[in-house]
Amino acid sequence: MLWNALLLSLREIRRNLLRSFLTTLGIVIGVSAVITMVTLGNGATLAVKQQIASLGSNLLIVRPGQRLGPGRDSAGAANFKVEDAQAIRDQIGGIKAVAPVVNKSVTVVVQASNWSTSVTGSNADYFTTNNWRLAGGRVFYESEERAGKAVCVIGNTVKRELFGAQNPVGGEIRIKQFSCEVIGLLAAKGQSSFGSDQDDTIVMPLRTVQRRLTGNQDVRTLMVSVKDGVSSDKAQRQIERLMRERRHIGDNEDDNFNVMDTKQIADTLSGTTQVLTTLLGAVAAVSLLVGGIGIMNIMLVSVTERTREIGIRLAIGALEREVLSQFLIEAVVLSSLGGLIGVILATLASIGLSGLMHIPYLFNPGINLLSFAFSAAIGVIFGYFPARRAASLDPIEALRHE
Amino acid sequence: MNAKSSAGASPAPVLAGEAPTLPTGATPLIRLQGITKTYGQGQAEFQALRGVDLTVDSGEFVAVMGPSGSGKSTVMNILGCLDVPSSGAYQFFGTHVERLSRPQRALLRRHYLGFVFQGFNLLARTSAQENVELPLLYRGESAAARHAAARAALAQVGLEGRERNTPAELSGGQQQRVAIARAIVTRPSVLLADEPTGNLDSTTSHEIMDLIAQLNRELGITVLMVTHEQEMAAYARRVVLFKDGLVESDFSPPPPGEGPGERERLLRTPLASIPSPPAPLMKPLPFGIPGGEGSFEVVGATSREGAA
Ligand SMILES: Nc1ncnc2c1ncn2[C@@H]1O[C@H](COP(=O)(O)OP(=O)(O)O)[C@@H](O)[C@H]1O
Ligand SMILES: [Mg+2]
């Protein structure tokens, strides 16, 4: 009985290849669009999270000026001193590393080649707070920091531009009037989530930069890394209290500095990409819906066309139930075939596109199941109900149908 | 067997599960009593049949004639269980068809009736073989049995070698042969044909009529056929004339050019070669229609359908 119905519907599908193809196509497009969009969105969210993790975990960034926002101005707020970093290290518990940081744009010369980059002055903690690993050489000693020695650790991009394939460790670079010994090479990190090249950098002792490049004692940023298992919220509050004290801010005055938690940035950014994913998913869902309406139309038209055929089947002794199960199986086979092809296409497209976009590919079983189920339901509903009307006619009425 | 003496036969039970009544010589194959059919409602109401009485015995070949609009097709559709009467009684081998449920009527069509239409009504883009196999598929026959029976039926209507052709690849006469093969492949008790030669030229019409007459003569299939043409009606041994939704006359003319004695001989000869009554009619269907080789499979189908 069921076998007969299956046989009949497969025969029917084969007999009407074009119609079957069109019905399936609507589902294929809808399903693959939804799955691809959502999968790529998920991959993008993960990529952003991974890149933020490469910034450094549990990292607090302390800057002069109020928290960024409309109408707020950071100009005029006093910079930090190296003693502020020392105070945080001494007075707040659970701190792993504190790096006072200044930046300066410079042009670097090695023999005939030159390269514009940015120099960061800091201490050895900087490599901890910013998750830098070394590809070769060493970081600076404390003695070199204290003495303000002309030594530097260079990023991979700087090495490529100035030293090519040569080993830069032990070499010399010229910045303005002084020359500086290269003692280490940073392992490459790649692009940041904001699109800048993180490897285009040179790190020197803070004192060296202050003396030879900025010419003052100011520290622009304090990077504070919290020990694992310590609440970064608590550390943030303690740093804020300490800095208010050190900067003599009255009880009813606003902060003239701000503390940012990279975890917050990460949350904000991945929140944004998630919104984007939802939006893309919604657009794709519309295409699935349009695909569904396409199926509905084809099914409706084909049942109208086939009312006479239903009449023939009834006239030669088919039961209403048999005609219906044939149509139902036909709809189930077509729409699940479409769903299956859609899932396969979407998987291929997602793997290909995420490769092109340099984002990880994540298989999302939920969206695969959901869109498959939706398409199957559409096919079944719109294949079944019009057929039910036709099969409930007296055979002669169905046969008379024009 | 061929006697029309069944006026007093008691009606057979209709309900599923009741003991079936086997046909007796006194039970006619088909019996219509006061059949009416009304189309439309209110002002647009139109009575296509106004109380038709008709009795047909097993093995007869009846031509139904009459002017256009006289209700010939309407009565054929009711006989074929494709349509239901507005009132009146339709007994098929003693079973009151008007009391059967939709699925039961479908099973009656499946096991006892073959219908041939003026417009052929074949499935498009489907081979002759598959068209003929279709009724067997609904009867749940095995693939091997279907193939063999369909090929035999096609050979019987003279379409050997055309099994693979679709309706579009066949002439009108050949399409009607496929339709006849489809109607007889289940060995029905009755073949109902509504103007089977209406769309065909004269030569082809005669070929189709020869075929139908042969099926009646050699297989003992009872034939009721609507036709406009006297020439085609001449193949039948009884002519029922309709007018304005009523049977106007019912007579058995002598075959043209032959005496009454010859006609009697013709009437008797083919029937002698028929197993009497035809074998498929011996086994009972569960709802009181006697006969049917697929009886036990129908039992399941009926109990399911009956519950629905
Ligand atoms: N579905 C229908 N709706 C309304 N009137 C119908 C319908 N079918 C047939 N009739 C009418 O019933 C009458 C008998 O029709 P029919 O049995 O087809 O005649 P014919 O003898 O030509 O085959 C005609 O007058 C026709 O107009
Ligand atoms: Mg007619």
XYZ file of C-alpha atoms and ligand atoms in Angstrom:
738
model
C 0.000 0.000 0.000
C 2.665 2.468 1.102
C 5.071 0.852 -1.317
C 2.549 1.373 -4.125
C 2.173 5.015 -3.206
C 5.952 5.441 -3.149
C 6.219 3.762 -6.542
C 3.480 5.975 -7.971
C 5.013 9.177 -6.640
C 8.518 8.342 -7.862
C 7.039 7.595 -11.283
C 5.204 10.922 -11.154
C 8.372 12.812 -10.238
C 10.240 11.217 -13.107
C 7.365 11.904 -15.492
C 7.381 15.629 -14.677
C 11.073 16.355 -14.381
C 10.821 20.078 -15.126
C 8.061 20.686 -12.610
C 9.868 18.575 -10.026
C 13.073 20.499 -10.701
C 11.373 23.899 -10.297
C 9.695 22.845 -7.072
C 12.980 21.609 -5.700
C 14.869 24.678 -6.881
C 12.823 27.045 -4.723
C 13.633 24.996 -1.658
C 17.300 24.597 -2.586
C 17.784 28.350 -2.945
C 15.921 29.231 0.232
C 17.583 26.613 2.400
C 21.107 27.190 1.143
C 20.779 30.984 1.493
C 19.647 30.811 5.102
C 22.242 28.264 6.156
C 25.103 30.034 4.367
C 24.251 33.455 5.810
C 23.905 32.224 9.362
C 27.008 30.031 9.165
C 29.143 32.880 7.793
C 27.756 35.215 10.464
C 28.646 32.753 13.194
C 32.126 32.359 11.735
C 32.615 36.136 11.634
C 31.558 36.430 15.283
C 34.027 33.743 16.268
C 36.788 35.416 14.243
C 36.227 38.720 16.053
C 36.348 36.960 19.410
C 39.559 35.169 18.492
C 41.233 38.379 17.387
C 40.241 40.150 20.565
C 41.641 37.250 22.540
C 44.942 37.827 20.726
C 44.949 41.373 22.129
C 45.496 39.937 25.558
C 43.210 38.371 28.060
C 41.976 40.117 31.198
C 43.573 43.291 30.011
C 42.703 46.680 31.486
C 43.734 49.763 29.526
C 44.080 52.969 31.535
C 44.136 56.220 29.574
C 43.988 59.903 30.474
C 40.744 61.735 29.629
C 37.131 60.802 30.216
C 35.539 57.733 28.751
C 35.048 58.205 25.059
C 31.638 59.382 24.045
C 29.782 62.261 22.457
C 30.755 65.667 23.833
C 33.546 64.280 25.966
C 37.042 65.621 25.507
C 40.263 63.919 26.457
C 42.437 66.952 25.704
C 43.948 68.668 28.723
C 43.856 65.673 31.003
C 47.277 65.026 32.513
C 49.271 62.033 31.285
C 50.475 59.333 33.639
C 53.950 58.949 35.048
C 55.968 55.787 35.375
C 55.287 55.951 39.132
C 51.580 55.343 38.499
C 52.453 51.975 37.033
C 54.605 51.203 40.044
C 51.766 52.208 42.397
C 49.327 49.833 40.693
C 51.830 47.017 40.895
C 52.522 47.713 44.594
C 49.080 48.562 45.940
C 46.602 46.380 44.047
C 46.395 42.636 44.514
C 45.924 40.080 41.748
C 47.897 41.984 39.134
C 50.058 39.949 36.777
C 51.785 42.686 34.810
C 51.679 46.444 34.416
C 53.137 48.118 31.345
C 53.452 51.904 31.056
C 53.290 52.750 27.354
C 54.177 55.661 25.070
C 53.959 55.595 21.292
C 55.782 57.590 18.674
C 55.702 57.488 14.884
C 59.179 57.288 13.391
C 61.071 56.547 10.208
C 63.553 53.727 10.565
C 66.588 53.305 8.330
C 68.703 50.240 7.693
C 71.403 50.860 5.095
C 69.520 52.014 1.976
C 65.996 51.027 3.030
C 63.710 53.016 5.261
C 60.297 52.316 6.780
C 57.730 54.403 8.639
C 56.400 52.673 11.701
C 55.450 53.242 15.302
C 57.747 52.801 18.287
C 56.317 51.666 21.603
C 58.242 52.478 24.756
C 57.487 50.177 27.657
C 58.932 47.585 29.972
C 59.282 43.806 29.737
C 55.733 43.417 31.157
C 54.436 44.805 27.856
C 55.132 41.460 26.179
C 52.924 39.799 28.797
C 50.042 42.267 28.734
C 49.849 42.302 24.929
C 50.337 38.547 24.434
C 53.529 38.930 22.408
C 55.718 35.904 21.894
C 59.244 35.999 20.559
C 60.275 34.409 17.278
C 63.949 34.975 18.110
C 66.368 36.846 20.413
C 65.264 38.172 23.811
C 63.342 40.958 25.510
C 65.211 43.757 27.295
C 66.766 43.292 30.738
C 65.713 45.444 33.659
C 69.172 47.031 33.613
C 68.629 48.089 30.023
C 65.243 49.528 30.977
C 66.724 51.510 33.861
C 69.681 52.756 31.841
C 67.535 53.643 28.822
C 69.715 51.613 26.496
C 69.230 51.818 22.746
C 67.939 48.249 22.264
C 64.757 47.142 20.531
C 62.517 44.214 19.708
C 60.982 44.492 16.233
C 57.769 43.164 14.711
C 57.626 40.833 11.747
C 56.543 43.491 9.247
C 59.422 45.796 10.200
C 61.845 42.872 9.889
C 60.450 42.012 6.446
C 60.701 45.584 5.176
C 64.186 46.324 6.524
C 65.996 43.017 6.790
C 64.216 40.874 4.193
C 65.091 37.252 4.754
C 68.079 38.047 6.993
C 68.090 37.414 10.725
C 67.657 40.881 12.295
C 68.783 39.872 15.800
C 72.176 41.467 16.464
C 71.659 43.965 13.648
C 71.331 47.736 13.957
C 68.596 50.151 12.945
C 68.795 53.955 12.804
C 66.039 56.105 14.184
C 66.648 59.844 13.787
C 70.124 60.468 15.155
C 70.679 57.317 17.168
C 71.237 53.752 16.269
C 69.617 50.945 18.114
C 70.560 47.284 18.490
C 67.939 44.712 17.558
C 67.835 42.171 20.393
C 64.615 40.307 19.584
C 62.012 39.501 16.937
C 58.294 39.235 17.737
C 56.248 36.305 16.496
C 53.737 37.426 13.844
C 50.145 38.136 14.990
C 48.555 39.292 11.746
C 45.823 41.861 11.307
C 43.819 43.146 14.227
C 40.031 43.074 14.095
C 40.166 46.779 13.245
C 42.221 46.024 10.154
C 45.583 47.432 11.319
C 48.818 45.449 11.017
C 49.814 44.475 14.561
C 53.270 43.328 13.377
C 54.222 46.796 12.118
C 55.817 47.802 15.441
C 59.077 48.333 17.336
C 59.291 47.959 21.128
C 61.987 49.769 23.147
C 62.574 50.473 26.847
C 60.303 53.278 28.057
C 63.148 55.469 29.216
C 64.897 55.246 25.832
C 61.798 56.487 24.034
C 61.159 59.224 26.601
C 64.720 60.537 26.384
C 65.449 60.222 22.716
C 62.068 60.532 21.001
C 59.339 62.215 23.085
C 61.610 64.318 25.241
C 59.384 64.184 28.349
C 58.509 61.898 31.290
C 54.910 61.308 30.267
C 53.277 57.896 29.977
C 50.314 57.789 27.636
C 48.715 54.460 28.551
C 48.914 51.915 31.331
C 48.305 48.324 30.296
C 47.306 46.211 33.273
C 47.040 42.462 33.038
C 45.038 40.726 35.770
C 45.981 37.292 37.070
C 43.827 34.386 35.898
C 40.895 33.771 38.210
C 40.917 37.332 39.513
C 37.868 39.444 38.766
C 38.788 42.150 36.282
C 35.782 44.198 37.464
C 37.187 44.363 40.967
C 40.674 45.252 39.708
C 39.130 47.949 37.524
C 37.344 49.536 40.514
C 40.522 49.428 42.615
C 42.570 51.038 39.839
C 39.941 53.765 39.473
C 40.029 54.487 43.220
C 43.832 54.528 43.254
C 44.069 56.832 40.252
C 41.484 59.271 41.665
C 43.589 59.438 44.789
C 46.873 59.891 42.932
C 45.395 62.517 40.618
C 43.720 64.346 43.524
C 40.190 64.192 42.164
C 37.554 65.476 44.591
C 34.488 63.449 45.573
C 32.155 65.448 43.346
C 34.500 65.714 40.377
C 34.404 63.416 37.326
C 37.315 61.121 36.492
C 39.899 62.627 34.143
C 41.037 59.184 33.062
C 39.289 56.009 32.034
C 39.807 52.297 32.461
C 38.721 50.016 29.638
C 38.337 46.280 29.923
C 39.133 44.344 26.706
C 36.454 41.856 27.743
C 33.909 44.657 27.370
C 35.272 45.526 23.947
C 35.066 41.903 22.988
C 31.489 41.682 24.176
C 30.519 44.874 22.354
C 32.145 43.761 19.117
C 30.785 40.238 19.127
C 27.405 41.700 20.061
C 27.605 43.823 16.915
C 28.512 40.888 14.698
C 25.725 38.871 16.255
C 23.247 41.619 15.361
C 24.652 41.478 11.856
C 24.249 37.698 11.761
C 20.646 38.009 12.873
C 20.032 40.618 10.199
C 21.591 38.471 7.462
C 19.664 35.496 8.747
C 16.443 37.500 8.559
C 17.170 38.535 4.969
C 17.883 34.916 4.113
C 14.728 33.801 5.908
C 12.793 36.092 3.581
C 14.380 34.304 0.639
C 13.368 30.970 2.184
C 9.845 32.318 2.528
C 9.857 33.468 -1.100
C 11.125 30.018 -2.060
C 8.280 28.575 -0.022
C 5.739 30.712 -1.844
C 7.283 29.506 -5.109
C 6.757 25.908 -4.061
C 3.243 26.744 -2.977
C 2.447 28.218 -6.399
C 3.906 25.318 -8.324
C 2.087 22.825 -6.118
C -1.215 24.708 -6.417
C -0.903 25.016 -10.177
C 0.143 21.419 -10.581
C -2.734 20.139 -8.483
C -5.160 22.192 -10.567
C -3.518 20.762 -13.659
C -3.663 17.342 -12.186
C -7.254 17.369 -10.992
C -8.206 15.538 -14.181
C -5.459 13.055 -13.536
C -6.795 12.566 -10.013
C -10.190 11.962 -11.628
C -8.684 9.266 -13.878
C -7.084 7.553 -10.906
C -10.330 7.657 -8.937
C -12.283 6.369 -11.955
C -10.107 3.275 -12.287
C -10.616 2.460 -8.636
C -8.033 4.368 -6.606
C -9.120 5.236 -3.073
C -9.044 8.873 -2.049
C -6.507 7.879 0.585
C -4.232 6.275 -2.006
C -4.281 9.319 -4.255
C -3.521 11.509 -1.244
C -0.638 9.445 0.014
C 0.833 9.524 -3.461
C 0.728 13.333 -3.506
C 1.981 13.520 0.054
C 4.942 11.262 -0.632
C 5.686 13.177 -3.796
C 5.736 16.438 -1.846
C 7.835 14.936 0.945
C 10.342 13.435 -1.481
C 10.662 16.627 -3.520
C 10.925 19.016 -0.608
C 13.287 16.889 1.417
C 15.408 16.311 -1.666
C 15.471 20.096 -2.122
C 16.298 20.539 1.540
C 19.104 18.006 1.325
C 20.621 19.579 -1.790
C 20.245 22.970 -0.077
C 22.132 21.744 2.985
C 24.925 20.287 0.859
C 25.195 23.435 -1.293
C 25.200 25.625 1.806
C 27.964 23.556 3.391
C 30.124 23.850 0.279
C 29.403 27.578 -0.095
C 30.060 28.268 3.597
C 33.381 26.406 3.579
C 34.451 28.183 0.382
C 33.344 31.661 1.429
C 34.713 31.438 4.968
C 38.043 30.461 3.423
C 37.909 33.545 1.189
C 36.901 35.786 4.078
C 39.521 34.332 6.466
C 36.943 33.389 9.049
C 36.540 29.993 10.672
C 33.875 27.554 9.363
C 31.443 26.426 12.039
C 28.815 23.764 11.334
C 25.548 24.931 12.910
C 23.214 21.926 13.289
C 20.325 24.076 14.552
C 19.944 26.226 11.454
C 20.453 23.222 9.155
C 17.657 21.326 10.866
C 15.388 24.339 11.098
C 15.557 25.358 7.454
C 15.307 21.746 6.320
C 12.213 21.238 8.467
C 10.676 24.493 7.253
C 11.123 23.619 3.594
C 9.801 20.109 4.112
C 6.772 21.491 5.942
C 6.051 23.987 3.156
C 6.272 21.277 0.539
C 4.051 18.933 2.477
C 1.432 21.502 3.394
C 1.110 22.939 -0.075
C 1.429 19.593 -1.809
C -1.123 17.948 0.427
C -3.981 20.363 0.986
C -4.795 21.247 -2.641
C -4.599 17.536 -3.487
C -6.989 16.760 -0.656
C -9.596 19.058 -2.171
C -9.209 17.468 -5.602
C -9.334 13.914 -4.274
C -12.528 14.576 -2.315
C -14.456 15.358 -5.520
C -16.673 12.788 -7.167
C -14.555 11.192 -9.913
C -16.749 12.643 -12.640
C -16.330 16.178 -11.274
C -12.566 15.749 -11.167
C -12.635 14.384 -14.725
C -14.713 17.326 -15.968
C -12.193 19.769 -14.486
C -10.725 22.028 -17.157
C -28.893 -16.981 -16.525
C -29.889 -14.569 -19.188
C -33.487 -14.420 -18.013
C -34.916 -11.058 -16.971
C -37.077 -12.526 -14.305
C -35.635 -10.986 -11.185
C -38.291 -8.445 -10.206
C -39.003 -10.173 -6.914
C -35.414 -10.847 -5.772
C -34.724 -9.811 -2.196
C -32.165 -7.000 -1.714
C -28.728 -8.119 -0.588
C -27.196 -6.852 2.662
C -24.985 -3.822 2.330
C -23.138 -3.433 5.611
C -19.575 -4.639 5.938
C -19.208 -7.792 7.987
C -22.605 -9.189 7.180
C -22.848 -12.497 5.432
C -22.679 -11.894 1.690
C -25.391 -13.040 -0.577
C -24.124 -15.107 -3.434
C -25.686 -14.290 -6.747
C -28.421 -16.536 -7.859
C -29.653 -16.905 -11.358
C -32.502 -14.636 -10.414
C -30.341 -11.652 -9.413
C -29.691 -9.313 -12.334
C -26.218 -7.804 -12.699
C -27.522 -4.241 -12.786
C -30.857 -2.951 -11.672
C -31.886 0.706 -11.682
C -35.194 1.687 -10.112
C -36.562 5.222 -10.260
C -33.143 6.814 -10.629
C -33.224 10.624 -10.748
C -30.405 13.097 -11.028
C -30.848 16.782 -10.403
C -28.161 19.345 -11.231
C -28.031 22.822 -9.752
C -30.324 24.407 -7.169
C -33.354 26.703 -7.026
C -34.018 28.497 -10.314
C -31.077 26.781 -12.013
C -32.310 23.342 -10.971
C -32.303 20.857 -13.821
C -33.472 17.263 -13.758
C -31.204 15.266 -16.070
C -32.767 11.915 -15.083
C -36.422 11.684 -14.138
C -36.919 8.151 -12.871
C -34.942 5.661 -14.923
C -35.714 1.950 -14.613
C -33.276 -0.425 -16.248
C -32.257 -4.024 -15.732
C -29.184 -5.568 -17.344
C -28.136 -9.186 -17.047
C -24.697 -10.667 -17.072
C -23.267 -11.123 -20.554
C -25.486 -8.585 -22.305
C -24.278 -6.066 -24.872
C -26.472 -2.988 -24.571
C -26.324 0.115 -26.732
C -27.643 3.298 -25.112
C -28.921 5.819 -27.643
C -30.870 9.018 -27.639
C -30.623 12.694 -28.503
C -27.980 14.927 -27.030
C -28.817 15.991 -23.488
C -31.210 13.109 -22.885
C -29.183 11.876 -19.880
C -27.161 9.039 -21.426
C -23.840 10.126 -19.934
C -25.473 10.890 -16.615
C -26.836 7.382 -16.310
C -23.544 5.837 -17.430
C -21.649 7.808 -14.787
C -24.070 6.635 -12.131
C -23.715 3.038 -13.345
C -19.930 3.439 -13.262
C -20.051 4.796 -9.679
C -18.361 7.954 -10.920
C -21.380 9.954 -9.789
C -24.208 9.425 -7.333
C -27.952 9.594 -8.128
C -30.200 12.124 -6.407
C -32.743 9.439 -5.632
C -33.694 5.918 -6.633
C -32.125 2.521 -6.152
C -29.075 1.116 -7.956
C -28.429 -2.530 -7.257
C -25.240 -4.153 -8.462
C -25.629 -7.886 -8.099
C -28.165 -7.256 -5.420
C -26.022 -4.762 -3.499
C -27.518 -1.329 -2.999
C -24.779 0.885 -4.425
C -26.462 4.081 -3.250
C -25.919 2.906 0.337
C -22.182 2.299 -0.113
C -19.563 4.680 1.254
C -17.139 6.505 -1.020
C -14.281 4.028 -0.432
C -16.639 1.114 -0.976
C -17.726 2.581 -4.295
C -14.044 2.984 -5.189
C -13.532 -0.715 -4.484
C -16.559 -1.582 -6.597
C -15.000 0.366 -9.485
C -11.657 -1.255 -8.842
C -12.907 -4.835 -8.874
C -15.983 -4.924 -11.099
C -16.187 -1.961 -13.432
C -14.248 -0.800 -16.436
C -14.949 2.592 -17.950
C -14.066 3.833 -21.428
C -14.503 7.520 -22.171
C -15.061 9.418 -25.381
C -11.907 11.455 -24.630
C -9.791 8.360 -23.725
C -8.604 9.874 -20.405
C -5.146 8.325 -20.461
C -2.355 9.672 -18.263
C -0.242 11.974 -20.405
C 3.494 11.352 -20.832
C 2.938 7.829 -19.522
C 3.590 4.735 -21.613
C 0.743 2.506 -22.766
C 2.150 -0.242 -20.582
C 2.111 1.963 -17.457
C -1.372 3.263 -18.215
C -2.700 -0.276 -18.442
C -0.816 -1.355 -15.319
C -2.295 1.421 -13.208
C -5.524 -0.364 -12.112
C -3.468 -3.430 -11.184
C -1.142 -1.285 -9.111
C -4.120 -0.086 -7.073
C -5.156 -3.696 -6.658
C -1.763 -4.427 -5.159
C -0.640 -6.919 -7.804
C 3.037 -7.799 -7.933
C 5.249 -6.157 -10.549
C 5.613 -9.387 -12.505
C 1.856 -10.003 -12.550
C 1.242 -6.376 -13.607
C 3.712 -6.536 -16.485
C 2.373 -9.812 -17.774
C -1.312 -8.851 -17.488
C -0.769 -5.436 -19.092
C 1.181 -6.919 -21.960
C -1.524 -9.538 -22.499
C -4.275 -6.890 -22.416
C -2.402 -4.732 -24.914
C -1.919 -7.744 -27.156
C -5.625 -8.486 -26.848
C -6.515 -5.016 -28.182
C -3.945 -5.387 -30.978
C -1.239 -3.102 -29.638
C 1.636 -5.544 -29.437
C 4.927 -3.675 -29.771
C 3.408 -0.343 -28.717
C 3.925 -0.841 -24.981
C 6.546 1.895 -24.701
C 4.589 4.546 -26.625
C 3.004 7.443 -24.761
C -0.513 8.679 -25.712
C 1.038 11.507 -27.741
C 2.805 8.907 -29.862
C -0.395 6.985 -30.632
C -3.313 7.644 -32.980
C -6.818 8.249 -31.596
C -7.871 4.682 -32.338
C -4.748 3.324 -30.675
C -5.318 5.542 -27.632
C -8.855 4.188 -27.324
C -7.446 0.671 -27.564
C -5.079 1.476 -24.682
C -8.067 2.807 -22.716
C -9.988 -0.411 -23.424
C -6.988 -2.498 -22.416
C -6.828 -0.508 -19.180
C -10.538 -1.126 -18.597
C -10.373 -4.882 -19.202
C -7.008 -5.697 -17.641
C -8.739 -6.299 -14.314
C -11.288 -8.642 -15.947
C -14.239 -6.477 -14.900
C -17.798 -7.747 -14.878
C -19.029 -4.712 -16.750
C -17.493 -2.498 -19.388
C -19.116 0.934 -19.549
C -18.282 2.924 -22.652
C -19.544 6.480 -23.176
C -19.322 7.205 -26.889
C -16.078 5.237 -27.290
C -16.026 5.928 -31.034
C -17.207 9.541 -30.798
C -13.763 10.938 -31.601
C -12.781 8.350 -34.189
C -13.185 7.989 -37.934
C -15.505 5.366 -39.387
C -12.910 2.661 -40.142
C -11.321 2.958 -36.717
C -14.757 3.020 -35.106
C -15.586 -0.338 -36.648
C -12.279 -1.776 -35.441
C -13.023 -0.597 -31.900
C -16.567 -1.974 -32.088
C -15.272 -5.346 -33.321
C -12.937 -5.370 -30.344
C -15.679 -4.542 -27.850
C -18.011 -7.128 -29.350
C -15.239 -9.690 -29.142
C -14.607 -8.898 -25.463
C -18.310 -9.358 -24.808
C -18.463 -12.577 -26.766
C -15.218 -14.213 -25.684
C -14.647 -12.934 -22.168
C -18.279 -12.620 -21.195
C -17.856 -9.013 -20.158
C -21.198 -7.251 -19.948
C -21.070 -4.125 -22.127
C -23.109 -0.942 -21.883
C -22.215 1.514 -24.588
C -23.486 4.962 -25.483
C -23.457 5.800 -29.153
C -25.046 8.230 -31.572
C -24.547 6.055 -34.590
C -26.983 3.367 -35.705
C -24.056 1.540 -37.331
C -22.275 1.147 -34.003
C -25.469 0.278 -32.138
C -25.895 -2.603 -34.561
C -23.069 -4.420 -32.792
C -25.214 -4.594 -29.653
C -27.953 -7.089 -29.064
C -30.172 -4.654 -27.189
C -30.804 -0.945 -27.644
C -32.057 1.321 -24.865
C -33.333 4.658 -26.124
C -33.244 7.677 -23.805
C -35.333 10.804 -24.130
C -35.597 13.711 -21.698
C -34.128 11.784 -18.811
C -36.301 8.709 -19.229
C -35.997 5.375 -20.977
C -38.243 5.805 -23.987
C -37.836 2.369 -25.480
C -35.912 -0.826 -24.825
C -35.736 -3.408 -27.581
C -33.586 -6.138 -28.991
C -33.524 -5.704 -32.775
C -32.625 -8.554 -35.084
C -29.138 -8.143 -36.527
C -29.366 -6.419 -39.924
C -29.909 -8.850 -42.757
C -30.564 -11.837 -40.536
C -33.714 -13.515 -39.379
C -34.962 -13.905 -35.837
C -33.690 -17.463 -35.665
C -30.158 -16.389 -36.507
C -30.355 -13.688 -33.820
C -31.291 -16.273 -31.212
C -28.348 -18.359 -32.262
C -25.975 -15.395 -31.971
C -27.394 -14.556 -28.591
C -26.778 -18.012 -27.275
C -23.503 -18.975 -28.884
C -21.060 -16.626 -27.111
C -22.649 -17.159 -23.745
C -22.158 -20.887 -23.968
C -18.399 -20.335 -23.921
C -18.572 -18.250 -20.763
C -18.134 -19.856 -17.383
C -21.448 -19.149 -15.781
C -21.452 -17.033 -13.747
C -18.006 -15.566 -14.625
C -15.355 -16.803 -12.216
C -14.465 -13.487 -10.548
C -18.023 -13.061 -9.380
C -18.026 -16.137 -7.205
C -16.038 -14.854 -4.260
C -17.730 -12.408 -1.911
C -16.527 -8.928 -1.009
C -16.880 -8.135 2.678
C -19.489 -5.467 2.217
C -21.876 -7.645 0.385
C -20.750 -7.338 -3.191
C -20.131 -10.862 -4.259
C -16.926 -11.812 -5.978
C -13.442 -10.436 -6.472
C -10.100 -12.183 -6.570
C -8.503 -9.563 -4.345
C -11.088 -10.091 -1.619
C -8.859 -10.622 1.383
C -6.739 -7.537 0.638
C -9.929 -5.567 0.252
C -11.043 -6.669 3.716
C -8.164 -4.748 5.270
C -8.691 -1.737 3.078
C -12.384 -1.691 3.825
C -12.115 -1.909 7.579
C -9.623 0.963 7.534
C -11.730 2.997 5.172
C -14.915 2.176 7.001
C -13.434 3.461 10.250
C -12.304 6.709 8.648
N -22.516 18.846 -14.224
C -23.676 19.264 -14.747
N -24.249 20.390 -14.286
C -25.425 20.815 -14.784
N -26.068 20.217 -15.760
C -25.558 19.086 -16.272
C -24.323 18.561 -15.806
N -24.047 17.441 -16.499
C -25.064 17.264 -17.375
N -25.964 18.237 -17.247
C -27.196 18.366 -18.003
O -27.902 17.177 -17.894
C -28.467 16.825 -19.128
C -28.084 15.454 -19.532
O -26.695 15.435 -19.808
P -25.925 14.172 -20.374
O -26.250 13.017 -19.536
O -24.501 14.548 -20.500
O -26.553 14.050 -21.800
P -26.127 13.123 -22.993
O -27.314 12.260 -23.230
O -25.882 14.021 -24.150
O -24.923 12.374 -22.596
C -28.020 17.885 -20.125
O -29.094 18.771 -20.364
C -26.893 18.581 -19.474
O -26.909 19.950 -19.791
Mg -22.943 12.400 -23.335
